Every structure is written in structure tokens, then in C-alpha cells.
Coordinates of C-alpha atoms in Angstrom, one line a residue:
M155 CA 6.7 -15.0 5.7
I156 CA 7.5 -16.1 2.1
P157 CA 4.3 -14.3 0.8
V158 CA 5.1 -11.0 2.8
T159 CA 8.7 -11.1 1.8
A160 CA 8.1 -11.7 -1.8
A161 CA 5.2 -8.7 -1.6
F162 CA 7.5 -6.6 -0.2
G163 CA 10.5 -7.7 -2.5
G164 CA 8.5 -6.7 -5.9
L165 CA 7.1 -3.5 -4.3
A166 CA 10.7 -2.6 -3.5
M167 CA 11.5 -3.1 -6.9
F168 CA 8.8 -1.6 -8.9
I169 CA 9.6 2.1 -6.4
A170 CA 12.9 1.3 -7.2
M171 CA 12.2 1.4 -10.8
F172 CA 9.8 4.3 -10.6
V173 CA 11.8 6.6 -8.3
V174 CA 15.0 6.2 -10.6
A175 CA 13.1 6.4 -13.9
S176 CA 11.7 9.6 -12.7
T177 CA 14.8 11.0 -11.2
L178 CA 16.9 10.1 -14.0
G179 CA 14.5 11.2 -16.6
L180 CA 14.2 14.8 -15.1
S181 CA 17.9 14.8 -14.8
I182 CA 18.4 14.0 -18.8
Q183 CA 15.6 16.6 -19.5
Q184 CA 17.6 19.1 -17.3
R185 CA 21.2 18.3 -19.6
E186 CA 19.1 18.9 -23.1
R187 CA 21.2 22.0 -23.8
E188 CA 24.3 20.2 -22.9
I189 CA 23.3 17.1 -25.1
A190 CA 22.1 19.7 -27.8
L191 CA 25.3 21.4 -28.3
M192 CA 27.1 18.1 -28.4
R193 CA 25.1 17.0 -31.2
A194 CA 25.7 20.3 -32.8
V195 CA 29.3 20.0 -33.3
A196 CA 29.0 16.0 -34.7
A197 CA 28.1 13.4 -31.8
T198 CA 25.8 11.2 -33.5
P199 CA 23.0 9.9 -31.6
G200 CA 24.5 6.4 -31.2
Q201 CA 27.6 8.1 -29.0
T202 CA 25.1 10.2 -27.0
R203 CA 22.9 7.5 -25.9
R204 CA 26.0 5.3 -25.2
M205 CA 27.7 8.6 -23.1
I206 CA 24.6 8.8 -20.8
A207 CA 24.4 5.3 -20.4
W208 CA 28.0 4.9 -19.2
E209 CA 27.1 7.5 -16.8
S210 CA 24.3 6.4 -15.5
A211 CA 25.6 2.9 -15.2
I212 CA 28.9 4.2 -13.3
V213 CA 26.3 6.1 -10.6
A214 CA 24.3 3.6 -10.2
L215 CA 27.1 0.7 -9.8
A216 CA 28.4 3.0 -7.0
G217 CA 25.0 3.8 -5.3
S218 CA 24.1 0.3 -5.3
A219 CA 27.4 -0.8 -4.0
A220 CA 27.1 1.9 -1.2
G221 CA 23.9 0.5 -0.3
I222 CA 25.1 -3.0 0.3
W223 CA 26.3 -2.6 3.7
P224 CA 23.3 -0.6 5.2
G225 CA 20.9 -2.9 3.8
I226 CA 23.0 -5.6 6.1
L227 CA 22.5 -4.0 8.8
L228 CA 19.1 -3.3 8.5
G229 CA 18.1 -6.8 7.5
R230 CA 19.6 -7.7 10.7
A231 CA 17.8 -5.1 12.8
L232 CA 14.6 -6.4 11.0
A233 CA 15.2 -10.1 11.6
H234 CA 15.4 -9.2 15.7
A235 CA 12.6 -7.5 15.5
L236 CA 10.6 -10.4 14.1
M237 CA 11.9 -12.7 16.6
R238 CA 10.9 -9.9 19.5
H239 CA 7.6 -10.0 17.9
S240 CA 7.3 -13.8 17.6
I241 CA 6.8 -13.6 13.9
V242 CA 9.6 -15.8 12.9
P243 CA 11.0 -18.5 15.1
P244 CA 13.6 -17.6 17.9
D245 CA 16.3 -19.6 16.0
F246 CA 15.7 -17.5 13.0
T247 CA 19.2 -16.6 11.3
L248 CA 19.5 -14.2 8.9
T249 CA 22.2 -15.4 5.8
N250 CA 24.0 -12.5 4.2
G251 CA 25.2 -14.6 0.8
W252 CA 26.8 -12.9 -2.0
L253 CA 23.9 -13.8 -4.6
P254 CA 21.6 -11.2 -3.1
A255 CA 24.4 -8.7 -2.9
A256 CA 24.9 -9.2 -6.4
A257 CA 21.6 -9.2 -7.3
A258 CA 20.8 -5.7 -5.9
I259 CA 23.5 -4.3 -7.9
G260 CA 22.5 -5.6 -10.8
G261 CA 19.2 -5.0 -10.5
G262 CA 19.9 -1.3 -9.3
V263 CA 22.3 -1.1 -12.5
A264 CA 19.8 -2.4 -15.0
T265 CA 17.1 0.1 -13.6
A266 CA 19.3 3.0 -14.1
L267 CA 20.0 2.0 -17.8
L268 CA 16.4 1.1 -18.6
A269 CA 15.0 4.7 -17.2
V270 CA 18.1 6.7 -18.8
L271 CA 17.8 5.4 -22.2
A272 CA 14.2 5.9 -22.1
A273 CA 14.6 9.3 -21.4
G274 CA 17.5 10.5 -23.6
R275 CA 16.0 8.9 -26.9
R276 CA 14.6 12.6 -27.6
A277 CA 17.3 14.2 -26.8
A278 CA 19.6 12.3 -28.9
R279 CA 17.5 11.8 -31.5
V280 CA 17.4 15.8 -32.1
P281 CA 19.0 16.9 -35.5
P282 CA 22.2 18.7 -35.2
T283 CA 20.9 21.6 -36.7
L284 CA 17.7 22.1 -34.7
A285 CA 19.3 20.4 -31.5
L286 CA 19.6 24.3 -29.5
T287 CA 16.2 24.8 -30.6
G288 CA 14.8 21.5 -28.9
A289 CA 16.9 21.8 -26.1
A290 CA 15.2 25.2 -25.3
A291 CA 11.5 24.2 -26.1
E292 CA 9.0 22.2 -24.3
P293 CA 8.3 18.8 -26.2
R294 CA 4.5 18.3 -27.3
L295 CA 2.2 17.6 -24.4
L296 CA 1.7 14.0 -24.9
G297 CA 4.2 11.7 -27.1
P298 CA 3.3 8.5 -28.6
G299 CA 5.2 6.8 -25.7
R300 CA 3.2 8.6 -22.9
I301 CA -0.1 7.6 -24.5
I302 CA 0.8 3.8 -25.1
G303 CA 2.1 3.6 -21.8
A304 CA -1.1 5.3 -20.0
L305 CA -3.3 3.1 -22.1
L306 CA -1.6 0.0 -20.7
A307 CA -1.6 0.9 -16.9
L308 CA -5.5 1.8 -17.4
A309 CA -6.2 -1.1 -18.9
G310 CA -4.1 -3.0 -15.8
A311 CA -6.1 -1.0 -13.6
V312 CA -9.6 -1.1 -14.6
P313 CA -10.0 -5.0 -14.5
L314 CA -8.2 -4.8 -11.3
F315 CA -10.7 -2.1 -9.9
T316 CA -13.7 -4.0 -11.1
I317 CA -12.4 -7.2 -9.6
S318 CA -11.7 -5.4 -6.1
A319 CA -15.3 -4.1 -6.5
T320 CA -17.0 -7.2 -6.9
T321 CA -15.1 -9.6 -5.1
T322 CA -16.5 -11.1 -2.2
T323 CA -13.2 -12.6 -0.8
L324 CA -11.0 -10.6 1.7
Q325 CA -8.0 -12.4 0.3
T326 CA -9.0 -10.8 -3.3
A327 CA -10.2 -7.8 -2.3
A328 CA -6.9 -6.2 -0.3
P329 CA -3.8 -7.5 -2.9
T330 CA -6.0 -6.1 -6.2
S331 CA -6.7 -3.1 -4.6
E332 CA -3.3 -2.0 -3.7
L333 CA -2.2 -3.5 -7.6
N334 CA -4.7 -1.1 -8.8
A335 CA -3.3 2.1 -6.7
I336 CA 0.6 0.9 -8.5
F337 CA -1.0 1.2 -12.0
L338 CA -3.2 4.0 -11.3
V339 CA 0.2 5.9 -10.1
V340 CA 1.4 5.0 -13.3
A341 CA -1.0 5.8 -15.4
A342 CA -1.0 9.7 -13.6
A343 CA 3.2 9.6 -14.5
F344 CA 2.2 9.0 -18.2
L345 CA -0.2 11.4 -18.1
G346 CA 1.4 14.2 -16.0
P347 CA 1.9 16.6 -18.5
A348 CA -2.0 16.6 -19.3
L349 CA -2.9 17.0 -15.6
A350 CA -0.5 19.8 -15.3
Y351 CA -2.0 21.6 -18.4
A352 CA -5.4 21.1 -17.5
A353 CA -4.9 22.3 -13.7
A354 CA -3.1 25.5 -15.4
R355 CA -6.3 26.1 -17.8
L356 CA -8.3 25.5 -14.5
L357 CA -6.9 27.7 -11.9
A358 CA -5.5 30.2 -14.3
A359 CA -7.9 32.9 -13.5
A360 CA -8.0 32.1 -9.9
L361 CA -4.7 32.7 -9.7
A362 CA -4.3 35.6 -11.4
A363 CA -7.6 37.3 -9.2
I364 CA -5.7 36.3 -5.8
S365 CA -2.1 37.3 -7.1
P366 CA -1.5 39.4 -10.2
V367 CA 2.1 39.0 -10.7
G368 CA 2.8 35.8 -8.9
G369 CA -0.4 33.6 -9.1
F370 CA -0.1 34.9 -12.9
L371 CA 3.2 33.9 -13.9
A372 CA 3.0 30.9 -11.7
A373 CA -0.2 29.8 -13.7
A374 CA 1.7 30.5 -17.1
N375 CA 4.8 28.5 -15.9
L376 CA 2.5 25.7 -15.2
G377 CA 1.0 25.7 -18.4
T378 CA 4.2 25.7 -20.7
A379 CA 6.1 23.7 -18.7
T380 CA 3.8 20.9 -18.1
R381 CA 6.6 17.8 -18.6
R382 CA 8.8 19.8 -15.7
F383 CA 6.0 20.2 -13.6
S384 CA 4.7 17.0 -13.8
S385 CA 8.2 15.2 -13.3
A386 CA 8.1 17.2 -10.0
S387 CA 4.6 16.2 -8.6
T388 CA 5.0 12.4 -9.8
P389 CA 7.1 11.5 -6.6
L390 CA 4.7 13.2 -4.3
V391 CA 1.8 11.2 -6.0
L392 CA 4.0 7.9 -5.6
T393 CA 5.0 8.6 -2.0
V394 CA 1.0 9.7 -1.0
A395 CA -0.9 7.0 -2.9
L396 CA 1.1 4.0 -2.0
S397 CA 2.1 4.9 1.3
S398 CA -2.0 5.9 2.1
T399 CA -3.5 2.7 0.1
L400 CA -1.1 0.0 2.2
F401 CA -1.8 1.8 5.4
F402 CA -5.2 2.5 5.2
S403 CA -6.0 -0.9 3.6
T404 CA -4.5 -2.6 6.6
T405 CA -6.4 -0.5 9.0
T406 CA -9.8 -0.9 7.4
I407 CA -9.2 -4.4 7.4
D408 CA -8.4 -4.8 11.3
H409 CA -10.9 -2.1 12.2
A410 CA -13.6 -4.0 10.0
V411 CA -12.4 -7.6 12.0
A412 CA -11.9 -6.0 15.2
Q413 CA -15.7 -4.6 15.0
Q414 CA -16.7 -8.2 14.1
R415 CA -15.1 -10.2 16.5
H416 CA -16.3 -7.8 19.4
A417 CA -20.1 -8.0 18.1
A418 CA -19.9 -11.8 17.5
L419 CA -18.0 -13.0 21.3
T420 CA -20.9 -11.4 23.6
G421 CA -20.1 -14.0 26.3
Q422 CA -19.1 -13.9 29.8
L423 CA -16.4 -16.2 29.8
A424 CA -14.1 -18.4 27.8
I425 CA -11.9 -21.1 28.3
T426 CA -9.0 -21.7 25.7
S427 CA -5.5 -23.9 26.6
T428 CA -1.9 -23.4 27.1
G429 CA -1.3 -26.2 25.1
P430 CA -2.3 -27.6 21.8
G431 CA -6.0 -27.9 22.4
L432 CA -8.8 -29.1 24.6
P433 CA -10.3 -32.3 24.1
A434 CA -14.1 -32.7 23.0
A435 CA -15.1 -33.9 26.4
A436 CA -14.2 -30.5 28.2
L437 CA -17.5 -29.1 26.3
A438 CA -19.6 -31.3 28.0
D439 CA -17.9 -30.8 31.5
T440 CA -18.1 -27.3 30.9
R441 CA -22.1 -27.5 30.2
A442 CA -22.4 -29.4 33.2
T443 CA -21.0 -27.1 35.5
P444 CA -23.3 -25.1 38.0
G445 CA -24.1 -21.7 36.9
V446 CA -23.2 -22.2 33.4
R447 CA -26.1 -21.3 31.0
S448 CA -24.9 -22.3 27.4
A449 CA -21.8 -22.9 26.0
V450 CA -20.4 -23.8 22.3
A451 CA -17.0 -24.9 21.1
L452 CA -15.0 -23.6 17.9
A453 CA -11.6 -25.1 16.4
P454 CA -10.3 -23.6 13.1
T455 CA -10.1 -25.6 10.0
T456 CA -10.3 -24.9 6.4
L457 CA -12.4 -25.6 3.0
G458 CA -10.8 -26.8 -0.4
P459 CA -11.6 -24.6 -3.3
G460 CA -15.1 -24.5 -3.8
L461 CA -18.8 -22.5 -2.8
G462 CA -17.6 -19.9 -5.8
A463 CA -14.1 -19.6 -4.9
P464 CA -12.6 -22.1 -7.7
S465 CA -8.9 -21.2 -6.5
D466 CA -9.3 -20.2 -3.0
T467 CA -8.5 -22.0 0.1
L468 CA -11.3 -20.5 2.6
P469 CA -11.3 -20.2 6.6
A470 CA -13.9 -21.8 8.4
Q471 CA -14.8 -22.7 12.0
I472 CA -16.4 -26.3 13.4
L473 CA -18.9 -25.1 15.8
A474 CA -19.7 -27.9 18.4
G475 CA -22.7 -27.2 20.3
G476 CA -25.0 -25.2 18.1
Q477 CA -26.6 -21.7 19.1
G478 CA -25.6 -20.2 22.1
G479 CA -22.5 -19.2 24.7
G480 CA -22.9 -15.8 23.7
L481 CA -22.0 -16.5 20.0
D482 CA -23.5 -14.5 17.7
A483 CA -22.6 -14.6 14.2
G484 CA -25.4 -12.3 12.8
V485 CA -27.5 -15.4 11.3
I486 CA -29.8 -13.2 8.9
A487 CA -31.4 -16.6 7.3
G488 CA -32.3 -20.0 9.0
S489 CA -30.6 -21.0 12.4
L490 CA -27.4 -22.2 14.0
S491 CA -29.6 -24.8 16.4
A492 CA -29.5 -27.2 13.7
L493 CA -25.7 -27.5 12.9
H494 CA -25.6 -30.7 13.4
G495 CA -25.0 -34.4 11.3
D496 CA -23.8 -32.8 7.7
A497 CA -24.5 -29.2 8.2
I498 CA -23.0 -26.0 7.4
A499 CA -23.7 -22.7 7.9
L500 CA -22.2 -19.7 5.2
G501 CA -21.0 -16.4 5.3
R502 CA -23.2 -13.7 3.4
H503 CA -20.7 -13.0 0.6
R504 CA -19.6 -17.2 0.1
A505 CA -23.2 -18.0 0.0
D506 CA -24.2 -15.1 -2.5
A507 CA -21.1 -16.4 -4.7
A508 CA -22.2 -20.1 -4.3
H509 CA -25.7 -18.9 -5.1
A510 CA -26.8 -21.2 -2.1
H511 CA -30.0 -20.5 0.4
V512 CA -31.0 -22.2 3.6
G513 CA -31.9 -25.6 2.6
D514 CA -29.6 -26.3 -0.4
R515 CA -27.2 -29.0 -0.9
V516 CA -23.7 -28.1 -1.6
R517 CA -20.6 -29.3 -2.6
V518 CA -17.5 -28.6 -0.4
M519 CA -13.8 -30.0 -0.2
L520 CA -12.9 -30.6 3.5
G521 CA -9.6 -29.4 4.8
D522 CA -7.7 -32.7 3.7
G523 CA -9.2 -32.9 0.3
T524 CA -12.4 -34.8 0.9
R525 CA -15.3 -34.0 -1.5
T526 CA -18.6 -34.6 -0.1
R527 CA -22.2 -32.9 0.4
A528 CA -23.5 -30.7 3.1
T529 CA -26.9 -29.0 3.7
V530 CA -26.7 -25.3 4.8
V531 CA -28.6 -24.7 7.3
A532 CA -27.6 -20.8 8.6
V533 CA -26.5 -17.7 6.8
Y534 CA -24.3 -15.3 8.6
S535 CA -23.1 -12.0 8.2
R536 CA -19.8 -11.5 10.6
E537 CA -17.6 -13.9 8.4
L538 CA -14.8 -11.7 9.1
A539 CA -14.7 -12.7 12.7
L540 CA -15.9 -16.7 12.0
G541 CA -14.4 -17.4 8.4
D542 CA -16.2 -18.2 5.2
A543 CA -18.1 -21.4 6.7
L544 CA -19.2 -23.1 10.3
L545 CA -19.4 -27.0 10.1
A546 CA -20.9 -29.2 12.2
P547 CA -18.5 -31.6 14.2
A548 CA -20.0 -34.8 12.4
L549 CA -19.3 -33.3 8.9
A550 CA -15.6 -32.8 9.8
A551 CA -15.1 -35.8 11.9
G552 CA -12.2 -37.7 10.5
H553 CA -11.1 -35.0 8.2
Q554 CA -9.2 -32.6 10.8
T555 CA -5.4 -32.7 11.7
S556 CA -6.3 -32.4 15.3
P557 CA -9.6 -33.2 17.0
L558 CA -8.8 -30.6 19.7
L559 CA -11.3 -27.7 20.3
T560 CA -9.1 -24.1 20.2
A561 CA -11.9 -22.2 22.5
I562 CA -15.1 -23.0 24.6
L563 CA -17.6 -19.8 24.7
I564 CA -19.5 -19.5 27.8
R565 CA -22.7 -17.3 28.5
T566 CA -23.5 -17.2 32.6
D567 CA -25.0 -15.1 34.8
Q568 CA -22.8 -15.2 37.7
P569 CA -19.2 -14.8 36.1
A570 CA -17.2 -15.0 39.2
A571 CA -18.6 -18.1 40.7
V572 CA -18.6 -20.2 37.5
T573 CA -14.9 -19.1 36.7
L574 CA -13.9 -20.4 40.1
R575 CA -15.9 -23.7 39.1
L576 CA -14.5 -24.0 36.1
R577 CA -11.0 -23.4 36.8
R578 CA -11.2 -26.9 38.7
L579 CA -11.6 -28.9 35.3
A580 CA -7.7 -28.0 34.9
Q581 CA -7.4 -31.2 37.4
H582 CA -8.7 -33.2 34.1
Y583 CA -7.4 -31.1 31.5
P584 CA -4.1 -29.7 31.9
G585 CA -3.6 -26.4 30.1
L586 CA -6.7 -25.1 30.6
R587 CA -7.4 -21.4 31.3
V588 CA -10.7 -19.4 32.1
S589 CA -10.9 -15.8 31.1
G590 CA -13.0 -13.5 30.0
S591 CA -14.5 -13.4 26.6
A592 CA -12.6 -10.0 25.8
T593 CA -9.2 -11.5 26.6
L594 CA -10.2 -13.8 23.9
V595 CA -11.1 -11.0 21.3
T596 CA -7.3 -9.4 22.3
A597 CA -5.8 -12.8 22.0
A598 CA -7.3 -12.8 18.6
D599 CA -6.3 -9.7 17.7
A600 CA -2.9 -10.5 18.7
D601 CA -2.6 -13.5 15.8
R602 CA -2.9 -10.6 13.2
E603 CA 0.4 -9.4 15.0
L604 CA 2.2 -9.5 11.3
N605 CA -0.5 -6.9 10.0
H606 CA -0.2 -4.8 13.6
W607 CA 3.7 -4.4 13.3
F608 CA 5.2 -5.3 10.3
G609 CA 2.3 -3.8 8.3
P610 CA 3.3 0.4 9.3
L611 CA 6.8 -0.7 9.4
F612 CA 6.7 -1.7 5.6
V613 CA 4.8 1.6 5.0
A614 CA 7.4 3.7 6.9
M615 CA 10.2 2.1 5.0
L616 CA 8.5 2.9 1.7
F617 CA 7.3 6.4 2.9
A618 CA 11.3 7.2 3.8
F619 CA 12.2 6.0 0.5
T620 CA 10.1 7.7 -1.3
S621 CA 10.3 10.9 0.8
I622 CA 14.2 10.9 -0.6
A623 CA 13.1 10.8 -4.3
V624 CA 10.7 13.8 -3.3
L625 CA 13.4 15.7 -2.3
N626 CA 16.0 14.7 -4.8
T627 CA 13.6 15.6 -7.8
L628 CA 12.6 19.0 -6.4
I629 CA 16.0 20.1 -5.5
M630 CA 16.9 19.3 -8.7
F631 CA 13.5 21.3 -10.1
A632 CA 14.1 24.2 -8.1
L633 CA 18.1 24.6 -8.9
R634 CA 17.9 23.9 -12.7
R635 CA 15.4 27.6 -12.4
R636 CA 18.5 29.9 -11.6
R637 CA 18.8 31.6 -14.9
E638 CA 14.9 31.8 -15.1
L639 CA 14.6 33.5 -12.1
A640 CA 17.6 35.9 -13.0
L641 CA 15.9 36.5 -16.2
L642 CA 12.8 37.3 -14.5
R643 CA 14.7 39.9 -12.2
L644 CA 16.5 41.6 -14.9
T645 CA 13.2 42.4 -17.0
G646 CA 11.7 44.1 -14.2
A647 CA 10.4 41.2 -11.8
T648 CA 11.3 42.6 -8.4
R649 CA 12.4 39.5 -5.6
R650 CA 9.0 39.8 -3.7
Q651 CA 7.3 39.2 -7.1
V652 CA 9.4 36.4 -7.9
R653 CA 9.1 34.7 -4.3
S654 CA 5.5 34.7 -4.7
M655 CA 5.9 33.0 -8.3
A656 CA 7.9 30.5 -6.2
R657 CA 5.7 29.9 -3.9
W658 CA 2.6 29.9 -5.7
E659 CA 4.3 27.4 -7.8
A660 CA 5.0 25.1 -4.9
I661 CA 1.7 25.4 -4.0
L662 CA 0.4 24.1 -7.5
I663 CA 3.0 21.3 -7.1
I664 CA 2.1 20.2 -4.1
T665 CA -1.7 20.6 -4.5
M666 CA -1.2 18.0 -7.7
G667 CA 0.4 15.7 -5.9
L668 CA -1.5 15.6 -2.9
G669 CA -4.3 15.6 -4.9
T670 CA -3.7 13.0 -7.2
G671 CA -2.5 10.6 -4.9
M672 CA -5.3 10.9 -2.5
A673 CA -8.0 10.0 -5.8
I674 CA -5.9 7.3 -6.5
T675 CA -5.9 6.1 -2.7
A676 CA -9.9 6.9 -2.9
T677 CA -10.3 4.6 -6.0
A678 CA -8.6 1.7 -4.4
L679 CA -9.7 2.3 -1.2
L680 CA -13.8 2.4 -1.9
P681 CA -13.8 -1.0 -3.4
L682 CA -11.7 -2.8 -0.7
S683 CA -14.0 -1.0 2.1
H684 CA -17.1 -1.9 0.0
A685 CA -16.3 -5.8 -0.4
I686 CA -15.4 -6.4 2.8
T687 CA -18.0 -4.4 4.8
G688 CA -20.4 -3.2 2.6
S689 CA -20.2 0.5 2.7
F690 CA -18.0 3.2 1.0
Q691 CA -16.1 3.8 4.3
P692 CA -12.6 3.1 4.5
Y693 CA -11.5 3.4 8.0
A694 CA -8.7 6.2 7.6
P695 CA -7.4 7.8 11.3
A696 CA -7.5 11.3 11.2
G697 CA -4.2 12.0 12.7
W698 CA -2.4 9.1 10.2
L699 CA -4.0 10.9 7.1
A700 CA -2.7 14.2 8.3
A701 CA 0.6 13.2 9.3
I702 CA 1.0 11.3 5.5
L703 CA -0.3 14.6 3.9
G704 CA 1.3 17.4 6.1
V705 CA 5.0 15.5 5.9
S706 CA 4.9 14.9 2.4
A707 CA 3.8 18.8 1.7
L708 CA 6.3 20.0 4.1
L709 CA 9.1 17.9 2.5
A710 CA 7.7 19.4 -0.7
L711 CA 7.9 22.9 0.4
V712 CA 11.0 23.0 2.2
A713 CA 12.8 21.4 -1.1
L714 CA 11.5 24.0 -3.5
S715 CA 11.9 27.1 -1.2
V716 CA 15.4 26.6 0.1
P717 CA 17.3 26.7 -3.4
T718 CA 15.0 29.2 -4.7
R719 CA 15.8 31.5 -1.8
R720 CA 19.6 30.7 -2.2
A721 CA 19.1 31.3 -5.7
L722 CA 18.0 34.9 -5.3
R723 CA 20.9 36.0 -3.3
T724 CA 23.1 35.9 -6.5
R725 CA 23.1 38.5 -8.7
P726 CA 20.9 38.4 -11.6
V727 CA 24.1 39.3 -14.1
E728 CA 25.8 36.6 -12.2
A729 CA 23.3 33.9 -12.0
I730 CA 22.4 34.5 -16.0
E731 CA 26.5 33.3 -16.6
I732 CA 26.0 30.0 -14.2
R733 CA 25.8 26.8 -16.1
E734 CA 23.2 24.6 -16.2

């Protein structure tokens, strides 16, 4: 749980910083007229920055403190759920100390200060004589800060993409793909104004043709207010990109593992134990049972760094009995029948990484740290189901934590009769249990309970948090435009034309947010899918994809349309006098 908790905390911190920075940045942008007026009446840049900092610190302190108690309640509920799913021990206890609360409050305040000070630099530095002019006009498309930030984010994303696309290790491909998505979201945020400007130029003619007034005005606004529109679409990018990448990376991995397990375990029966395992003699007794055509046994183990993975611990299995038992490893070279003595079989990706072929002698580090040499006798393809290597029992003898077998796989033409005979072996091996091989596959899938349950829960919490940011940002964006909408109506635009413009703007914001988010998701998931399955087809269930995109679009549409409708109910002359 420690790696999972660390990953959860790190990603939560990133999202908090990103969301707070985006929201406060938009808030400061909307207050530029007020800040500019203060500069015009002799407020110094330092005074302006300190005022903004104190306001943000007070709001962040109150908000962080208010979130402590709900956070404790959510933590307790999560702890109980983890115990119910047997992810943590039944005696797991949750301690609520003052240190995590203080760290959360301090982190919230620090994040707010960093975000708001960066956003307020431009307004605080405007010369007093140009203050009001600077507040009324959009800054240039991309300033030096945005360009540097985008280049740094892309500099982090490119090597991560390369590693994810070329790695042969699942433990490397998954986290690098997710980190790649994070860096690309940051790059998209910095390059948002340029993306909005490009979208305006590309879509202007089409929008004007479809809707001569509303579409034309929406495209014109998008091209001139690029920073406002990019600020509005950025939370959507964050929500779609991270939710889709995290969720569909899990579904892609689980789907690939399940497919390989079903393909690898083709026998009719399996013997397991309700205790720690089965002794080696159980395999011999199983083979001697009338009706058993063949049987092999598996026991999990690990290999130390090596075989092309200088810093990774490799999952492996000890295979007793060679070939048979309905075990289909997808052998593409050599044969498992030769797996005896100091022999080893390697997964396809592991063999490629180690530049090993059938007949080669390779250096391996056994689970207890012992270094030795082994002869490669086979290369197989179903490594997600069986691990990176299959070891002969003699090779691992004396180097295991426990010599017990985990499962015995059986091929037979008489499953019902053989099941009754095998159950008699329980007299000699207490805890022995006979079941179909499908049950063994189901039990193996249950070992991934942390991914099956906690992964979607994590994504749901992330989606809920970023959805709040979407609502806040887009409502702020819509409320700021009351004066602008009133001016349009005073200059001759009808209420219907203004509503048409607002609808097209909402469509543009949603399209930019969802489109950029899905582009980032594809960039992150395609190399992951290729690394684990050899194809560029990640497993993304259509229902879940539609739910993520549909809910995100619906939230954005509601957040934009409701304030706009309320603004249009006010008389234009009165709306002009409303303070921004």
C-alpha cells in the first residue's frame, strides 16, 4: 500500500496545484481592471502583490481548514472499504494526527500563494499611466514564461514517451505513460492560447457559414480572447486526460492479463491449497491418479536485477513437470519439455531485452540474491500470465523462501471422475482443493483486487475533484461576461443572437477541452498498449469512455449556459453598470 499511497498523494498534490493555479490565475485575470485602477492611484507593484498574496492566503487557509474534517471522514470510509476488500489487514487502524492536518493546510496555503503570485505579476508591473489600457486588452499570445514552461514540460514528455514506447517491462510502461500524460497536460496549459488561436483560424470560416451571426462572433471572440478561452478549457483537458489515462491504462493491462491467463490455462482441473501450499510429492501423486493425462506444478518466485533489466525485480514461476497439464505458455522457440536441471525459459520481451536465444547461457540472480548461470531452453509469449521467466525446479532448489507448490494444473478426458479421485488425496495433504481451471483463472484475477477496485475509485475521486474545477472556472468565465453581453445587445444584437454566440462558444470550449484531452490520452496509452500487447489498440470500454466525455461535456455546458441565461435576463443598461 505504501507505493500506492505515495502515488495517490503525489498525483493529488499535482492536481491541487494545477487546479488552484488555474482558478486563481483566471480570478486575477478578471480583476486586472481593479488592480490597474489601484496602480493608477499610486499603489506600488509590491503593495499590489502583497494585497493579492494576503487575500489568497486567507482564502486558502479557510478553505484548507474547512476540508480537514471531511477529509478525515473520507479517510475512515476508505480504510473500511480497503479492509472489506482484503487489501489491508483486518486490524488496520487509521490514525488522525495533527501533523497530516498541518501539512495539508500548509500545502494548500503554499500552493495558493505560488499560483496567485505568478498570475499577478503582469498586473502588478503595469505602469500606472498604461494600467487601464493594459487591463482592457489581452496580452500577447505566448509570453516568455509560457514558452519556457511549455518547452520544459515537453522536454519531460518526450523521453517518457520514448521509454514507454520502447520498454519491454509492464512495471515501467504503465507509470511512464501516466507521467507522460501529466507532462502533456502541463504543456497544453502553457500552450493553450496558441491552441485557441489556431482553432479560431481553422474554424472561423465554417462557423460563419453555419451561423452567420452567432458562429462569427464566437470565432472572433476565440481569436481575440485566447487566454480567457484557454483558461476555460484547461480544466476540461485535465479532467479528460488524467481520468481517461489512469482508468484506461488499468483496463488495458487487466484485459491483456486476463486474455493471456485464459489462453495459458487450458487444462480441465487445478489443485490448490487453502493453506500455504502443497509439497512436491503432491505432483507425483496427482500424476499417478488414474485418468490424469498430464500434470505440471507452478510456484511463484522472483529474479533479481538482470536479463536486460538492471534495476528491476522480475516476476517468475518455477515450473515442475515441463510441458503438459494444459499449460500453454505460447512457446515461440524451443520447448518446455527441456526445462530441467539449470534450465530457464524466458518471456519474449525479456529474451529480447537480454539478447538471449535458445541454447544461450545467461546470468541470472535468484530470489535470494544468488548469482548463477542458466541455459535458455524456450522463449514464450504469454509473459503477462506467467511472468518474465519459467525456472526448472533444480535451478531454484535451495533458493526459495518456501519449497511449496502453489497450483497443480491437470489435463484429463474425465474431469468428473478424476475430480473425485483427486479429492481423496486430501487425506495426505490437508487443505487440498480440486477445482476447474476456470476457477484458478478467477482466483488469479482476484489477486489484482487493488487494481480492480481501488483503481476505479481513485479515478472517480480524481474526476470529482477536477469536475469541481471545471464548474468553478467556467462559471467564473461566464459571469465575467455580463458587461460584454450587455454591450452586444446595446449595439444591436438580439437576445437570440447573443444566446447563439454563447452556445457556439460553449461548443468551442468543450471541443477544445475534450479534443486536447483525448489527444493526450491517446499519446499516453498507445505506447503502453504496444509495450504489453504488441498492438496499438488500448482497451477502452465504450461505455466508460462515453461516460467520461459525456459527463465532462454536460458539466461544462451547464456551467456556461446557466450564468449566461441569467445575465441575459438583466436589462442591458443595468448590466453595463454592474461591477466586474
